[in-house]
Amino acid sequence: MKYFIANWKANKSIKDALFWLKIFFQKPFINTKAKIIICPPYPLLYPLAEKIKNFSNIYLGTQNISEFDSGSFTGEVPGLIVKDLVQYTLIGHSERRKYFLETEEQIEKKIIQAKKNQIEPILCIRGKQDRINPIASIIAYEPDYAIGTGFNENPEEVIATKKKLSLKPKTLFLYGGSINEDNAKDYLKYQEIDGLLVGNCSLDPFKFRQIIDSC
Ligand code: 13P
């Protein structure tokens, strides 16, 4: 089983998202061992959840989760509010660390909030410099220089980095950073890499399907 995660970041209207799904499901899946997780902006979760409920291999995730319980925290989206819509959440994405100055302490609180609400955290790290909380059982390694640049880290280097992280044996290890329909299969032929976290290329339903079907 390999994971294919679409991180749509701050893109797509509801109309765009429904069109994406229509194209995405147009032809039958060749890769039946794929676990597909779409992480759209919050307002798209409900309409997407309604559309995908009859598909068994496709799940939803948020791109972030609040470090707070529900209450007087204007603008926050706590786990309790999305727990019935999503099964996963990204936590500590490098863009959250960079633009929203998320700290390791906040990231730890977010992991705890996710678990408390039965949402599986996917902890994003940029490398050895970021703390790996042992309660996170899915790690997405995304080196900063590879995000959105076209300079993907080659699979051998990704595996070498994984070894340095000394993860628990059952921890799932994903790679993200300039994955496209041509290079995706080079990663997933290795059993050390359990899946891919895809940004730009996941915005195009044809390309994201190509990534999944090529592996
Ligand atoms: P790109 O695939 O656009 O490089 O983005 C990677 C990423 O940040 C996924 O979370």
GROMACS .gro file of C-alpha atoms and ligand atoms in nm:
model
  225
    1MET     CA    1   0.000   0.000   0.000
    2LYS     CA    2   0.146   0.337  -0.101
    3TYR     CA    3   0.016   0.680   0.004
    4PHE     CA    4  -0.057   0.957  -0.245
    5ILE     CA    5  -0.136   1.285  -0.075
    6ALA     CA    6  -0.258   1.591  -0.262
    7ASN     CA    7  -0.177   1.913  -0.079
    8TRP     CA    8  -0.381   2.176  -0.259
    9LYS     CA    9  -0.245   2.453  -0.034
   10ALA     CA   10  -0.441   2.779  -0.082
   11ASN     CA   11  -0.592   2.690  -0.419
   12LYS     CA   12  -0.931   2.607  -0.577
   13SER     CA   13  -1.286   2.728  -0.544
   14ILE     CA   14  -1.569   2.481  -0.471
   15LYS     CA   15  -1.649   2.474  -0.842
   16ASP     CA   16  -1.285   2.398  -0.933
   17ALA     CA   17  -1.269   2.124  -0.672
   18LEU     CA   18  -1.582   1.946  -0.796
   19PHE     CA   19  -1.454   1.965  -1.154
   20TRP     CA   20  -1.121   1.819  -1.036
   21LEU     CA   21  -1.303   1.523  -0.879
   22LYS     CA   22  -1.508   1.461  -1.192
   23ILE     CA   23  -1.193   1.433  -1.404
   24PHE     CA   24  -1.007   1.238  -1.137
   25PHE     CA   25  -1.271   0.964  -1.125
   26GLN     CA   26  -1.334   0.955  -1.499
   27LYS     CA   27  -1.143   0.632  -1.562
   28PRO     CA   28  -1.099   0.324  -1.344
   29PHE     CA   29  -0.791   0.308  -1.121
   30ILE     CA   30  -0.502   0.093  -1.247
   31ASN     CA   31  -0.323   0.112  -0.914
   32THR     CA   32  -0.565  -0.050  -0.671
   33LYS     CA   33  -0.313  -0.045  -0.387
   34ALA     CA   34  -0.310   0.333  -0.360
   35LYS     CA   35  -0.430   0.517  -0.053
   36ILE     CA   36  -0.529   0.861  -0.175
   37ILE     CA   37  -0.564   1.155   0.062
   38ILE     CA   38  -0.682   1.495  -0.060
   39CYS     CA   39  -0.596   1.793   0.161
   40PRO     CA   40  -0.801   2.087   0.032
   41PRO     CA   41  -0.868   2.424   0.197
   42TYR     CA   42  -1.126   2.395   0.479
   43PRO     CA   43  -1.438   2.521   0.294
   44LEU     CA   44  -1.399   2.245   0.034
   45LEU     CA   45  -1.403   1.962   0.285
   46TYR     CA   46  -1.777   1.919   0.314
   47PRO     CA   47  -1.861   1.923  -0.060
   48LEU     CA   48  -1.574   1.683  -0.129
   49ALA     CA   49  -1.672   1.453   0.157
   50GLU     CA   50  -2.022   1.422   0.007
   51LYS     CA   51  -1.877   1.323  -0.332
   52ILE     CA   52  -1.616   1.072  -0.220
   53LYS     CA   53  -1.816   0.883   0.040
   54ASN     CA   54  -1.870   0.583  -0.189
   55PHE     CA   55  -1.501   0.535  -0.271
   56SER     CA   56  -1.305   0.315  -0.035
   57ASN     CA   57  -0.946   0.420  -0.114
   58ILE     CA   58  -0.986   0.796  -0.099
   59TYR     CA   59  -0.972   1.005   0.216
   60LEU     CA   60  -0.967   1.368   0.320
   61GLY     CA   61  -0.719   1.557   0.530
   62THR     CA   62  -0.674   1.911   0.652
   63GLN     CA   63  -0.354   2.108   0.584
   64ASN     CA   64  -0.332   2.219   0.944
   65ILE     CA   65  -0.515   2.179   1.273
   66SER     CA   66  -0.557   2.415   1.563
   67GLU     CA   67  -0.340   2.371   1.869
   68PHE     CA   68  -0.648   2.468   2.075
   69ASP     CA   69  -0.962   2.289   2.185
   70SER     CA   70  -1.285   2.447   2.060
   71GLY     CA   71  -1.374   2.778   2.227
   72SER     CA   72  -1.293   3.147   2.201
   73PHE     CA   73  -1.012   3.128   1.945
   74THR     CA   74  -1.124   3.345   1.654
   75GLY     CA   75  -1.021   3.213   1.316
   76GLU     CA   76  -0.903   2.875   1.441
   77VAL     CA   77  -1.031   2.537   1.319
   78PRO     CA   78  -0.997   2.282   1.599
   79GLY     CA   79  -0.998   1.906   1.548
   80LEU     CA   80  -1.342   1.873   1.702
   81ILE     CA   81  -1.492   2.073   1.412
   82VAL     CA   82  -1.338   1.865   1.133
   83LYS     CA   83  -1.318   1.521   1.292
   84ASP     CA   84  -1.630   1.398   1.113
   85LEU     CA   85  -1.500   1.513   0.775
   86VAL     CA   86  -1.134   1.408   0.771
   87GLN     CA   87  -0.923   1.111   0.866
   88TYR     CA   88  -0.583   1.285   0.838
   89THR     CA   89  -0.417   1.619   0.893
   90LEU     CA   90  -0.085   1.760   0.780
   91ILE     CA   91   0.105   1.917   1.069
   92GLY     CA   92   0.417   2.134   1.062
   93HIS     CA   93   0.434   2.186   0.686
   94SER     CA   94   0.741   2.394   0.603
   95GLU     CA   95   0.517   2.676   0.475
   96ARG     CA   96   0.343   2.686   0.816
   97ARG     CA   97   0.682   2.696   0.987
   98LYS     CA   98   0.808   2.967   0.749
   99TYR     CA   99   0.510   3.202   0.700
  100PHE     CA  100   0.321   3.143   1.026
  101LEU     CA  101   0.627   3.090   1.244
  102GLU     CA  102   0.499   2.766   1.388
  103THR     CA  103   0.719   2.641   1.668
  104GLU     CA  104   0.801   2.287   1.777
  105GLU     CA  105   0.588   2.348   2.088
  106GLN     CA  106   0.284   2.441   1.875
  107ILE     CA  107   0.345   2.145   1.648
  108GLU     CA  108   0.350   1.914   1.946
  109LYS     CA  109   0.018   2.057   2.071
  110LYS     CA  110  -0.132   2.009   1.724
  111ILE     CA  111  -0.025   1.644   1.714
  112ILE     CA  112  -0.190   1.592   2.051
  113GLN     CA  113  -0.509   1.768   1.933
  114ALA     CA  114  -0.521   1.552   1.620
  115LYS     CA  115  -0.483   1.229   1.816
  116LYS     CA  116  -0.740   1.343   2.071
  117ASN     CA  117  -0.991   1.383   1.787
  118GLN     CA  118  -0.904   1.054   1.615
  119ILE     CA  119  -0.739   1.234   1.323
  120GLU     CA  120  -0.411   1.079   1.206
  121PRO     CA  121  -0.131   1.338   1.202
  122ILE     CA  122   0.109   1.345   0.908
  123LEU     CA  123   0.408   1.523   1.055
  124CYS     CA  124   0.598   1.723   0.793
  125ILE     CA  125   0.967   1.773   0.853
  126ARG     CA  126   1.235   1.951   0.653
  127GLY     CA  127   1.513   1.724   0.774
  128LYS     CA  128   1.703   1.626   1.086
  129GLN     CA  129   1.668   1.978   1.230
  130ASP     CA  130   1.296   1.926   1.299
  131ARG     CA  131   1.175   1.736   1.602
  132ILE     CA  132   1.008   1.404   1.539
  133ASN     CA  133   0.740   1.334   1.792
  134PRO     CA  134   0.729   0.957   1.854
  135ILE     CA  135   0.348   0.959   1.864
  136ALA     CA  136   0.334   1.061   1.496
  137SER     CA  137   0.332   0.741   1.293
  138ILE     CA  138   0.344   0.908   0.951
  139ILE     CA  139   0.637   1.135   0.864
  140ALA     CA  140   0.652   1.338   0.542
  141TYR     CA  141   1.005   1.449   0.460
  142GLU     CA  142   1.003   1.763   0.246
  143PRO     CA  143   1.337   1.942   0.213
  144ASP     CA  144   1.282   2.317   0.179
  145TYR     CA  145   1.485   2.355  -0.138
  146ALA     CA  146   1.273   2.094  -0.319
  147ILE     CA  147   0.931   2.249  -0.253
  148GLY     CA  148   0.786   2.409  -0.563
  149THR     CA  149   1.127   2.451  -0.727
  150GLY     CA  150   1.158   2.159  -0.972
  151PHE     CA  151   1.466   2.039  -0.777
  152ASN     CA  152   1.342   1.713  -0.629
  153GLU     CA  153   1.580   1.529  -0.398
  154ASN     CA  154   1.678   1.202  -0.557
  155PRO     CA  155   1.537   0.883  -0.400
  156GLU     CA  156   1.875   0.753  -0.283
  157GLU     CA  157   1.937   1.074  -0.088
  158VAL     CA  158   1.586   1.059   0.052
  159ILE     CA  159   1.651   0.707   0.180
  160ALA     CA  160   1.988   0.815   0.325
  161THR     CA  161   1.808   1.094   0.514
  162LYS     CA  162   1.548   0.847   0.639
  163LYS     CA  163   1.824   0.631   0.788
  164LYS     CA  164   1.961   0.929   0.981
  165LEU     CA  165   1.621   0.998   1.136
  166SER     CA  166   1.616   0.669   1.334
  167LEU     CA  167   1.241   0.628   1.303
  168LYS     CA  168   1.048   0.362   1.490
  169PRO     CA  169   1.022   0.047   1.270
  170LYS     CA  170   0.651   0.084   1.187
  171THR     CA  171   0.664   0.459   1.110
  172LEU     CA  172   0.552   0.539   0.755
  173PHE     CA  173   0.791   0.758   0.563
  174LEU     CA  174   0.672   0.978   0.274
  175TYR     CA  175   0.861   1.213   0.047
  176GLY     CA  176   0.746   1.548  -0.093
  177GLY     CA  177   0.912   1.817  -0.305
  178SER     CA  178   0.874   1.868  -0.682
  179ILE     CA  179   0.711   1.531  -0.742
  180ASN     CA  180   0.562   1.504  -1.089
  181GLU     CA  181   0.414   1.249  -1.325
  182ASP     CA  182   0.761   1.156  -1.456
  183ASN     CA  183   0.962   1.116  -1.136
  184ALA     CA  184   0.701   0.966  -0.897
  185LYS     CA  185   0.766   0.603  -0.989
  186ASP     CA  186   1.141   0.640  -0.914
  187TYR     CA  187   1.054   0.685  -0.546
  188LEU     CA  188   0.787   0.425  -0.498
  189LYS     CA  189   0.991   0.139  -0.633
  190TYR     CA  190   1.177   0.155  -0.300
  191GLN     CA  191   1.012  -0.018  -0.007
  192GLU     CA  192   1.170   0.242   0.225
  193ILE     CA  193   0.940   0.511   0.078
  194ASP     CA  194   0.575   0.460   0.167
  195GLY     CA  195   0.425   0.740  -0.035
  196LEU     CA  196   0.439   1.088  -0.183
  197LEU     CA  197   0.314   1.427  -0.073
  198VAL     CA  198   0.241   1.629  -0.384
  199GLY     CA  199   0.183   2.003  -0.414
  200ASN     CA  200   0.169   2.168  -0.758
  201CYS     CA  201   0.113   1.854  -0.961
  202SER     CA  202  -0.183   1.751  -0.746
  203LEU     CA  203  -0.376   2.058  -0.861
  204ASP     CA  204  -0.414   1.899  -1.204
  205PRO     CA  205  -0.637   1.589  -1.185
  206PHE     CA  206  -0.481   1.434  -1.497
  207LYS     CA  207  -0.128   1.470  -1.360
  208PHE     CA  208  -0.221   1.346  -1.014
  209ARG     CA  209  -0.389   1.040  -1.170
  210GLN     CA  210  -0.077   0.985  -1.382
  211ILE     CA  211   0.135   0.991  -1.066
  212ILE     CA  212  -0.086   0.731  -0.901
  213ASP     CA  213  -0.125   0.511  -1.207
  214SER     CA  214   0.248   0.516  -1.289
  215CYS     CA  215   0.344   0.365  -0.954
  21613P     P1  216   0.549   2.075  -0.469
  21613P     O1  217   0.504   1.936  -0.507
  21613P     O2  218   0.476   2.183  -0.541
  21613P     O3  219   0.697   2.088  -0.474
  21613P     O4  220   0.507   2.097  -0.316
  21613P     C1  221   0.542   2.002  -0.223
  21613P     C2  222   0.467   2.027  -0.099
  21613P     O5  223   0.488   2.128  -0.033
  21613P     C3  224   0.363   1.932  -0.062
  21613P     O6  225   0.322   1.949   0.070
   0.00000   0.00000   0.00000
